[in-house]
Amino acid sequence: MGLSIGGLGSGLDIGNMTEQLVAAERTPKLTRIQQSMSKVDNHLSAYGLIKSSASNFQEKLTEFKADDVFLGKSSTSSDSEFVSVSSTSDAQAGQYSIEVKQLAQKHKVASQFALDADPNASLGQGSLTLSLGNQSMTLNLDDKNSDLKSLVQSINQAEDNPGISATIITDEVGAKLVFSSQQSGKDQQIAIDASQATGDVQQLHFDPNISNSNMAEMQAAQDAQIVIDGYAIVNSKTNEFKDAIDGMTLDVKQLTDTEDTTSVTINIDNNHSQVKKSVSSFVNLYNSLVNMVESQSSFDAEADKAAPLVGDSASRSLISQLRNVLNESVTIESGKNRPLSDFGLGTDREGKLEIDQEQLTQQLDDDFMAASDFFTQGESGLVSRVTQGLDDFVGKQGVITNKETRLESQKSDFKEEIETLEQRMSVFEDRTYKQLSAMDAALSKMSQELNAMMSMFGFEGNG
């Protein structure tokens, strides 16, 4: 209702009376809706905290399976300055002797004669074909690109360059042109066909299989070579040997031809520390979820205060279902049924998980693969079953997710209810003001008529 002045006739404060009547009508209704919305917001917030905790748990479980943490291997080298090693879950525990016979090299050739570095001097014209392995490119040289610097730029910037870099080095004799393979390996040999060129360019002709007095091989194209356990000879284009031994990557750095180092010993062991760390993470995330559910669904008797989800069945059922999963045995690859307690895990009086480190260590020492099977064996492993249990409640169609959807719908309904109430109050305010204004006018008229009558009978009026 807009600004208005009432009660001029009778002296009544029409505006104030209207506001009080509207407030008396609006306040109890609005308070009821707002209290209901606040309750919904508190439930949504509590469910959000539980889902966040559960999602953190699920993410870690996904990492457990993706990273094969329960199949992990630890790999060590007796001298990583010669050979370093990394391994995946495919590696088998064992010990291996590695001899490094050759390191991989990139082919490099250079002109043995000095070239004119004057930017105005042409080194020759015609075609120059550079090959690397089974790939090649051809440059057509003319007055615009036949000086030394332009020739180098043309080689390095060519779109069809097979992987050859050209550079200029200058010694006491003069400028020399160096050609380098960008990739190592014996099949990455450089060949230069300058038979269709003239001038000094023609002298750049190089066949790796024929001796050439004009060109020098600065470094041969070469594979890296290792010998495994004094028996297996393995070559690699680079200094990295991937899966020469299944599940391992070896990076060779020096030849093992010194008095102190004739070979390097590689040890592969089951990664007990990684498994223990993962089990500890599993326990902490489970207990964190239990604590979160309890904090959102408990009653504090001392403070006489209830958490938002007191009496809520969904959050309690989530923990109940997970406990049932933990209490079920898992049939591992060997066919044996193994309970959680075999791996040093159990629950305390509060229903939280705890670890017996001594029991876990003993199990990993006795049968490492049993622990891997128990936790990550397909859909029957503990990780998959806990993941499914969580998904039943916090997944896209989960119990708690569906409750959130219904609560959001309720919240939307409450917002519409408030809008409707405000519209009704606006109409009520207008109507009330008009009614009070009419009453004020009637009272004013009655007062005037009464004064007129009293004046007729000789009485003085009040106004």
GROMACS .gro file of N, CA, C and O in nm, residues 8-110:
model
  412
    8LEU      N    1  -0.843   1.181   0.935
    8LEU     CA    2  -0.855   1.325   0.943
    8LEU      C    3  -0.992   1.368   0.997
    8LEU      O    4  -1.008   1.475   1.053
    9GLY      N    5  -1.091   1.278   0.974
    9GLY     CA    6  -1.225   1.315   1.020
    9GLY      C    7  -1.248   1.279   1.165
    9GLY      O    8  -1.299   1.358   1.245
   10SER      N    9  -1.210   1.154   1.201
   10SER     CA   10  -1.240   1.104   1.336
   10SER      C   11  -1.122   1.110   1.430
   10SER      O   12  -1.137   1.091   1.550
   11GLY      N   13  -1.004   1.130   1.374
   11GLY     CA   14  -0.885   1.130   1.457
   11GLY      C   15  -0.821   0.994   1.470
   11GLY      O   16  -0.722   0.977   1.542
   12LEU      N   17  -0.877   0.891   1.403
   12LEU     CA   18  -0.819   0.757   1.408
   12LEU      C   19  -0.690   0.751   1.326
   12LEU      O   20  -0.682   0.814   1.219
   13ASP      N   21  -0.587   0.673   1.373
   13ASP     CA   22  -0.462   0.652   1.298
   13ASP      C   23  -0.482   0.533   1.206
   13ASP      O   24  -0.450   0.418   1.240
   14ILE      N   25  -0.539   0.557   1.093
   14ILE     CA   26  -0.577   0.450   1.000
   14ILE      C   27  -0.454   0.371   0.954
   14ILE      O   28  -0.456   0.248   0.948
   15GLY      N   29  -0.343   0.440   0.920
   15GLY     CA   30  -0.223   0.372   0.872
   15GLY      C   31  -0.167   0.276   0.974
   15GLY      O   32  -0.134   0.161   0.943
   16ASN      N   33  -0.153   0.320   1.097
   16ASN     CA   34  -0.098   0.235   1.203
   16ASN      C   35  -0.190   0.116   1.232
   16ASN      O   36  -0.143   0.004   1.253
   17MET      N   37  -0.322   0.145   1.235
   17MET     CA   38  -0.418   0.036   1.259
   17MET      C   39  -0.409  -0.069   1.149
   17MET      O   40  -0.415  -0.190   1.174
   18THR      N   41  -0.391  -0.024   1.023
   18THR     CA   42  -0.381  -0.117   0.909
   18THR      C   43  -0.256  -0.204   0.923
   18THR      O   44  -0.261  -0.326   0.903
   19GLU      N   45  -0.142  -0.139   0.956
   19GLU     CA   46  -0.017  -0.214   0.970
   19GLU      C   47  -0.028  -0.321   1.079
   19GLU      O   48   0.019  -0.433   1.063
   20GLN      N   49  -0.091  -0.286   1.190
   20GLN     CA   50  -0.104  -0.382   1.301
   20GLN      C   51  -0.192  -0.500   1.263
   20GLN      O   52  -0.164  -0.615   1.297
   21LEU      N   53  -0.301  -0.471   1.194
   21LEU     CA   54  -0.392  -0.579   1.152
   21LEU      C   55  -0.325  -0.671   1.050
   21LEU      O   56  -0.340  -0.793   1.055
   22VAL      N   57  -0.248  -0.611   0.956
   22VAL     CA   58  -0.177  -0.691   0.856
   22VAL      C   59  -0.070  -0.776   0.922
   22VAL      O   60  -0.054  -0.895   0.891
   23ALA      N   61   0.005  -0.715   1.017
   23ALA     CA   62   0.110  -0.790   1.087
   23ALA      C   63   0.050  -0.907   1.166
   23ALA      O   64   0.107  -1.016   1.170
   24ALA      N   65  -0.064  -0.882   1.228
   24ALA     CA   66  -0.130  -0.989   1.305
   24ALA      C   67  -0.173  -1.104   1.215
   24ALA      O   68  -0.174  -1.221   1.256
   25GLU      N   69  -0.208  -1.070   1.092
   25GLU     CA   70  -0.248  -1.174   0.997
   25GLU      C   71  -0.127  -1.245   0.935
   25GLU      O   72  -0.127  -1.366   0.916
   26ARG      N   73  -0.020  -1.166   0.901
   26ARG     CA   74   0.094  -1.222   0.830
   26ARG      C   75   0.190  -1.298   0.922
   26ARG      O   76   0.237  -1.407   0.887
   27THR      N   77   0.225  -1.243   1.035
   27THR     CA   78   0.335  -1.295   1.117
   27THR      C   79   0.323  -1.443   1.152
   27THR      O   80   0.419  -1.518   1.130
   28PRO      N   81   0.214  -1.492   1.206
   28PRO     CA   82   0.208  -1.635   1.241
   28PRO      C   83   0.222  -1.727   1.121
   28PRO      O   84   0.286  -1.833   1.128
   29LYS      N   85   0.165  -1.685   1.009
   29LYS     CA   86   0.173  -1.768   0.888
   29LYS      C   87   0.316  -1.768   0.833
   29LYS      O   88   0.371  -1.874   0.797
   30LEU      N   89   0.378  -1.647   0.826
   30LEU     CA   90   0.514  -1.637   0.774
   30LEU      C   91   0.613  -1.709   0.864
   30LEU      O   92   0.704  -1.777   0.816
   31THR      N   93   0.596  -1.696   0.995
   31THR     CA   94   0.685  -1.763   1.091
   31THR      C   95   0.678  -1.914   1.074
   31THR      O   96   0.782  -1.983   1.076
   32ARG      N   97   0.557  -1.966   1.055
   32ARG     CA   98   0.542  -2.112   1.037
   32ARG      C   99   0.616  -2.159   0.911
   32ARG      O  100   0.687  -2.261   0.915
   33ILE      N  101   0.602  -2.084   0.802
   33ILE     CA  102   0.669  -2.124   0.677
   33ILE      C  103   0.821  -2.113   0.691
   33ILE      O  104   0.896  -2.203   0.650
   34GLN      N  105   0.867  -2.004   0.752
   34GLN     CA  106   1.012  -1.985   0.767
   34GLN      C  107   1.073  -2.090   0.858
   34GLN      O  108   1.186  -2.136   0.834
   35GLN      N  109   1.003  -2.129   0.962
   35GLN     CA  110   1.052  -2.235   1.050
   35GLN      C  111   1.062  -2.367   0.975
   35GLN      O  112   1.159  -2.443   0.992
   36SER      N  113   0.965  -2.394   0.890
   36SER     CA  114   0.967  -2.517   0.810
   36SER      C  115   1.083  -2.514   0.710
   36SER      O  116   1.153  -2.614   0.689
   37MET      N  117   1.106  -2.395   0.650
   37MET     CA  118   1.218  -2.382   0.555
   37MET      C  119   1.351  -2.398   0.626
   37MET      O  120   1.444  -2.461   0.573
   38SER      N  121   1.362  -2.342   0.746
   38SER     CA  122   1.486  -2.355   0.822
   38SER      C  123   1.515  -2.501   0.854
   38SER      O  124   1.631  -2.546   0.846
   39LYS      N  125   1.412  -2.576   0.888
   39LYS     CA  126   1.429  -2.718   0.916
   39LYS      C  127   1.477  -2.793   0.792
   39LYS      O  128   1.566  -2.879   0.798
   40VAL      N  129   1.419  -2.758   0.677
   40VAL     CA  130   1.460  -2.820   0.550
   40VAL      C  131   1.605  -2.786   0.520
   40VAL      O  132   1.686  -2.872   0.480
   41ASP      N  133   1.642  -2.658   0.539
   41ASP     CA  134   1.781  -2.616   0.514
   41ASP      C  135   1.879  -2.690   0.604
   41ASP      O  136   1.987  -2.731   0.560
   42ASN      N  137   1.840  -2.708   0.730
   42ASN     CA  138   1.926  -2.782   0.824
   42ASN      C  139   1.944  -2.927   0.781
   42ASN      O  140   2.053  -2.983   0.790
   43HIS      N  141   1.835  -2.988   0.733
   43HIS     CA  142   1.844  -3.126   0.684
   43HIS      C  143   1.933  -3.134   0.561
   43HIS      O  144   2.017  -3.223   0.549
   44LEU      N  145   1.915  -3.039   0.469
   44LEU     CA  146   1.996  -3.038   0.347
   44LEU      C  147   2.144  -3.019   0.380
   44LEU      O  148   2.231  -3.084   0.321
   45SER      N  149   2.173  -2.930   0.473
   45SER     CA  150   2.311  -2.906   0.513
   45SER      C  151   2.372  -3.032   0.575
   45SER      O  152   2.486  -3.069   0.545
   46ALA      N  153   2.295  -3.098   0.661
   46ALA     CA  154   2.344  -3.220   0.726
   46ALA      C  155   2.368  -3.331   0.624
   46ALA      O  156   2.472  -3.399   0.628
   47TYR      N  157   2.275  -3.349   0.532
   47TYR     CA  158   2.292  -3.450   0.428
   47TYR      C  159   2.412  -3.416   0.340
   47TYR      O  160   2.486  -3.505   0.295
   48GLY      N  161   2.432  -3.285   0.314
   48GLY     CA  162   2.545  -3.243   0.232
   48GLY      C  163   2.678  -3.279   0.297
   48GLY      O  164   2.771  -3.324   0.228
   49LEU      N  165   2.687  -3.261   0.428
   49LEU     CA  166   2.811  -3.295   0.499
   49LEU      C  167   2.836  -3.446   0.495
   49LEU      O  168   2.949  -3.491   0.475
   50ILE      N  169   2.730  -3.524   0.511
   50ILE     CA  170   2.744  -3.671   0.506
   50ILE      C  171   2.785  -3.715   0.366
   50ILE      O  172   2.874  -3.799   0.348
   51LYS      N  173   2.721  -3.657   0.264
   51LYS     CA  174   2.755  -3.694   0.126
   51LYS      C  175   2.899  -3.655   0.092
   51LYS      O  176   2.968  -3.729   0.021
   52SER      N  177   2.943  -3.540   0.142
   52SER     CA  178   3.080  -3.498   0.116
   52SER      C  179   3.179  -3.597   0.176
   52SER      O  180   3.278  -3.636   0.112
   53SER      N  181   3.153  -3.640   0.299
   53SER     CA  182   3.240  -3.738   0.365
   53SER      C  183   3.238  -3.871   0.291
   53SER      O  184   3.341  -3.934   0.269
   54ALA      N  185   3.118  -3.912   0.249
   54ALA     CA  186   3.104  -4.039   0.175
   54ALA      C  187   3.173  -4.030   0.038
   54ALA      O  188   3.235  -4.126  -0.008
   55SER      N  189   3.164  -3.913  -0.027
   55SER     CA  190   3.227  -3.896  -0.158
   55SER      C  191   3.378  -3.902  -0.148
   55SER      O  192   3.446  -3.958  -0.235
   56ASN      N  193   3.434  -3.843  -0.041
   56ASN     CA  194   3.579  -3.853  -0.019
   56ASN      C  195   3.620  -3.999  -0.005
   56ASN      O  196   3.725  -4.041  -0.056
   57PHE      N  197   3.539  -4.075   0.065
   57PHE     CA  198   3.563  -4.218   0.084
   57PHE      C  199   3.561  -4.288  -0.052
   57PHE      O  200   3.651  -4.367  -0.085
   58GLN      N  201   3.458  -4.260  -0.131
   58GLN     CA  202   3.445  -4.324  -0.263
   58GLN      C  203   3.562  -4.290  -0.354
   58GLN      O  204   3.613  -4.377  -0.426
   59GLU      N  205   3.604  -4.164  -0.353
   59GLU     CA  206   3.717  -4.123  -0.438
   59GLU      C  207   3.843  -4.199  -0.403
   59GLU      O  208   3.918  -4.243  -0.492
   60LYS      N  209   3.867  -4.216  -0.276
   60LYS     CA  210   3.986  -4.289  -0.234
   60LYS      C  211   3.976  -4.437  -0.272
   60LYS      O  212   4.074  -4.498  -0.316
   61LEU      N  213   3.857  -4.493  -0.260
   61LEU     CA  214   3.838  -4.633  -0.300
   61LEU      C  215   3.862  -4.650  -0.450
   61LEU      O  216   3.919  -4.751  -0.493
   62THR      N  217   3.818  -4.553  -0.528
   62THR     CA  218   3.841  -4.557  -0.673
   62THR      C  219   3.991  -4.553  -0.702
   62THR      O  220   4.041  -4.624  -0.790
   63GLU      N  221   4.064  -4.470  -0.627
   63GLU     CA  222   4.209  -4.463  -0.644
   63GLU      C  223   4.274  -4.596  -0.608
   63GLU      O  224   4.370  -4.639  -0.674
   64PHE      N  225   4.223  -4.662  -0.504
   64PHE     CA  226   4.278  -4.791  -0.465
   64PHE      C  227   4.276  -4.888  -0.582
   64PHE      O  228   4.375  -4.957  -0.610
   65LYS      N  229   4.164  -4.892  -0.653
   65LYS     CA  230   4.151  -4.987  -0.764
   65LYS      C  231   4.230  -4.942  -0.887
   65LYS      O  232   4.296  -5.022  -0.953
   66ALA      N  233   4.223  -4.812  -0.916
   66ALA     CA  234   4.290  -4.761  -1.036
   66ALA      C  235   4.441  -4.771  -1.025
   66ALA      O  236   4.510  -4.801  -1.123
   67ASP      N  237   4.495  -4.746  -0.907
   67ASP     CA  238   4.640  -4.745  -0.888
   67ASP      C  239   4.697  -4.880  -0.845
   67ASP      O  240   4.818  -4.894  -0.824
   68ASP      N  241   4.611  -4.981  -0.831
   68ASP     CA  242   4.657  -5.115  -0.790
   68ASP      C  243   4.740  -5.109  -0.663
   68ASP      O  244   4.843  -5.177  -0.651
   69VAL      N  245   4.695  -5.028  -0.565
   69VAL     CA  246   4.778  -5.009  -0.445
   69VAL      C  247   4.794  -5.138  -0.364
   69VAL      O  248   4.893  -5.155  -0.293
   70PHE      N  249   4.697  -5.229  -0.376
   70PHE     CA  250   4.708  -5.354  -0.301
   70PHE      C  251   4.787  -5.460  -0.378
   70PHE      O  252   4.799  -5.573  -0.332
   71LEU      N  253   4.836  -5.420  -0.495
   71LEU     CA  254   4.922  -5.509  -0.574
   71LEU      C  255   5.059  -5.446  -0.592
   71LEU      O  256   5.143  -5.498  -0.666
   72GLY      N  257   5.081  -5.334  -0.524
   72GLY     CA  258   5.201  -5.255  -0.547
   72GLY      C  259   5.331  -5.328  -0.520
   72GLY      O  260   5.340  -5.417  -0.436
   73LYS      N  261   5.431  -5.288  -0.596
   73LYS     CA  262   5.566  -5.344  -0.581
   73LYS      C  263   5.663  -5.230  -0.548
   73LYS      O  264   5.649  -5.118  -0.597
   74SER      N  265   5.760  -5.260  -0.465
   74SER     CA  266   5.867  -5.163  -0.439
   74SER      C  267   5.991  -5.209  -0.514
   74SER      O  268   6.023  -5.328  -0.517
   75SER      N  269   6.057  -5.116  -0.579
   75SER     CA  270   6.174  -5.150  -0.660
   75SER      C  271   6.293  -5.065  -0.617
   75SER      O  272   6.280  -4.945  -0.594
   76THR      N  273   6.408  -5.129  -0.606
   76THR     CA  274   6.530  -5.058  -0.565
   76THR      C  275   6.646  -5.100  -0.654
   76THR      O  276   6.649  -5.211  -0.709
   77SER      N  277   6.740  -5.006  -0.668
   77SER     CA  278   6.861  -5.031  -0.745
   77SER      C  279   6.980  -5.022  -0.651
   77SER      O  280   6.985  -4.934  -0.565
   78SER      N  281   7.076  -5.111  -0.669
   78SER     CA  282   7.195  -5.107  -0.584
   78SER      C  283   7.280  -4.984  -0.613
   78SER      O  284   7.359  -4.942  -0.529
   79ASP      N  285   7.262  -4.924  -0.732
   79ASP     CA  286   7.335  -4.801  -0.765
   79ASP      C  287   7.255  -4.726  -0.871
   79ASP      O  288   7.269  -4.752  -0.992
   80SER      N  289   7.173  -4.631  -0.826
   80SER     CA  290   7.086  -4.558  -0.919
   80SER      C  291   7.163  -4.458  -1.006
   80SER      O  292   7.106  -4.402  -1.099
   81GLU      N  293   7.291  -4.437  -0.977
   81GLU     CA  294   7.371  -4.351  -1.064
   81GLU      C  295   7.404  -4.423  -1.194
   81GLU      O  296   7.439  -4.359  -1.294
   82PHE      N  297   7.393  -4.554  -1.193
   82PHE     CA  298   7.415  -4.634  -1.314
   82PHE      C  299   7.281  -4.677  -1.376
   82PHE      O  300   7.261  -4.662  -1.496
   83VAL      N  301   7.192  -4.731  -1.293
   83VAL     CA  302   7.062  -4.778  -1.340
   83VAL      C  303   6.957  -4.744  -1.235
   83VAL      O  304   6.970  -4.783  -1.118
   84SER      N  305   6.853  -4.669  -1.274
   84SER     CA  306   6.740  -4.645  -1.184
   84SER      C  307   6.624  -4.731  -1.231
   84SER      O  308   6.619  -4.774  -1.347
   85VAL      N  309   6.528  -4.756  -1.141
   85VAL     CA  310   6.420  -4.848  -1.173
   85VAL      C  311   6.289  -4.799  -1.114
   85VAL      O  312   6.285  -4.737  -1.008
   86SER      N  313   6.181  -4.824  -1.185
   86SER     CA  314   6.045  -4.805  -1.134
   86SER      C  315   5.965  -4.928  -1.176
   86SER      O  316   6.003  -4.998  -1.270
   87SER      N  317   5.856  -4.955  -1.104
   87SER     CA  318   5.782  -5.078  -1.133
   87SER      C  319   5.633  -5.056  -1.118
   87SER      O  320   5.587  -4.963  -1.052
   88THR      N  321   5.556  -5.144  -1.183
   88THR     CA  322   5.411  -5.145  -1.171
   88THR      C  323   5.370  -5.272  -1.099
   88THR      O  324   5.454  -5.355  -1.062
   89SER      N  325   5.240  -5.289  -1.083
   89SER     CA  326   5.189  -5.409  -1.015
   89SER      C  327   5.214  -5.536  -1.095
   89SER      O  328   5.202  -5.646  -1.041
   90ASP      N  329   5.248  -5.522  -1.223
   90ASP     CA  330   5.274  -5.641  -1.306
   90ASP      C  331   5.410  -5.704  -1.277
   90ASP      O  332   5.436  -5.819  -1.315
   91ALA      N  333   5.498  -5.629  -1.213
   91ALA     CA  334   5.631  -5.682  -1.182
   91ALA      C  335   5.621  -5.794  -1.079
   91ALA      O  336   5.536  -5.792  -0.990
   92GLN      N  337   5.708  -5.891  -1.093
   92GLN     CA  338   5.712  -6.003  -1.000
   92GLN      C  339   5.831  -5.987  -0.906
   92GLN      O  340   5.938  -5.941  -0.945
   93ALA      N  341   5.805  -6.020  -0.780
   93ALA     CA  342   5.912  -6.009  -0.681
   93ALA      C  343   6.032  -6.093  -0.724
   93ALA      O  344   6.018  -6.206  -0.771
   94GLY      N  345   6.151  -6.037  -0.711
   94GLY     CA  346   6.272  -6.109  -0.749
   94GLY      C  347   6.392  -6.019  -0.751
   94GLY      O  348   6.384  -5.899  -0.720
   95GLN      N  349   6.506  -6.073  -0.789
   95GLN     CA  350   6.632  -6.000  -0.795
   95GLN      C  351   6.694  -6.020  -0.932
   95GLN      O  352   6.696  -6.132  -0.985
   96TYR      N  353   6.747  -5.912  -0.990
   96TYR     CA  354   6.800  -5.918  -1.126
   96TYR      C  355   6.933  -5.842  -1.134
   96TYR      O  356   6.950  -5.738  -1.072
   97SER      N  357   7.027  -5.898  -1.213
   97SER     CA  358   7.155  -5.834  -1.236
   97SER      C  359   7.152  -5.764  -1.372
   97SER      O  360   7.112  -5.825  -1.473
   98ILE      N  361   7.192  -5.637  -1.376
   98ILE     CA  362   7.189  -5.559  -1.500
   98ILE      C  363   7.329  -5.508  -1.532
   98ILE      O  364   7.394  -5.442  -1.450
   99GLU      N  365   7.378  -5.541  -1.651
   99GLU     CA  366   7.503  -5.487  -1.703
   99GLU      C  367   7.469  -5.388  -1.814
   99GLU      O  368   7.393  -5.422  -1.905
  100VAL      N  369   7.524  -5.268  -1.807
  100VAL     CA  370   7.501  -5.168  -1.912
  100VAL      C  371   7.619  -5.169  -2.006
  100VAL      O  372   7.730  -5.129  -1.971
  101LYS      N  373   7.597  -5.218  -2.128
  101LYS     CA  374   7.703  -5.231  -2.227
  101LYS      C  375   7.714  -5.110  -2.319
  101LYS      O  376   7.823  -5.077  -2.366
  102GLN      N  377   7.599  -5.047  -2.347
  102GLN     CA  378   7.600  -4.930  -2.436
  102GLN      C  379   7.494  -4.831  -2.390
  102GLN      O  380   7.391  -4.871  -2.337
  103LEU      N  381   7.521  -4.704  -2.411
  103LEU     CA  382   7.419  -4.601  -2.393
  103LEU      C  383   7.370  -4.555  -2.530
  103LEU      O  384   7.446  -4.554  -2.627
  104ALA      N  385   7.245  -4.519  -2.538
  104ALA     CA  386   7.189  -4.472  -2.665
  104ALA      C  387   7.252  -4.339  -2.704
  104ALA      O  388   7.281  -4.255  -2.618
  105GLN      N  389   7.275  -4.321  -2.834
  105GLN     CA  390   7.335  -4.198  -2.884
  105GLN      C  391   7.258  -4.145  -3.004
  105GLN      O  392   7.200  -4.222  -3.080
  106LYS      N  393   7.263  -4.013  -3.020
  106LYS     CA  394   7.204  -3.948  -3.136
  106LYS      C  395   7.313  -3.927  -3.241
  106LYS      O  396   7.423  -3.884  -3.207
  107HIS      N  397   7.279  -3.957  -3.365
  107HIS     CA  398   7.376  -3.943  -3.474
  107HIS      C  399   7.411  -3.796  -3.495
  107HIS      O  400   7.324  -3.708  -3.490
  108LYS      N  401   7.538  -3.769  -3.515
  108LYS     CA  402   7.583  -3.632  -3.535
  108LYS      C  403   7.699  -3.631  -3.635
  108LYS      O  404   7.797  -3.703  -3.618
  109VAL      N  405   7.684  -3.552  -3.742
  109VAL     CA  406   7.790  -3.540  -3.843
  109VAL      C  407   7.818  -3.392  -3.868
  109VAL      O  408   7.732  -3.307  -3.847
  110ALA      N  409   7.941  -3.362  -3.911
  110ALA     CA  410   7.979  -3.222  -3.932
  110ALA      C  411   8.070  -3.210  -4.053
  110ALA      O  412   8.142  -3.303  -4.090
   0.00000   0.00000   0.00000
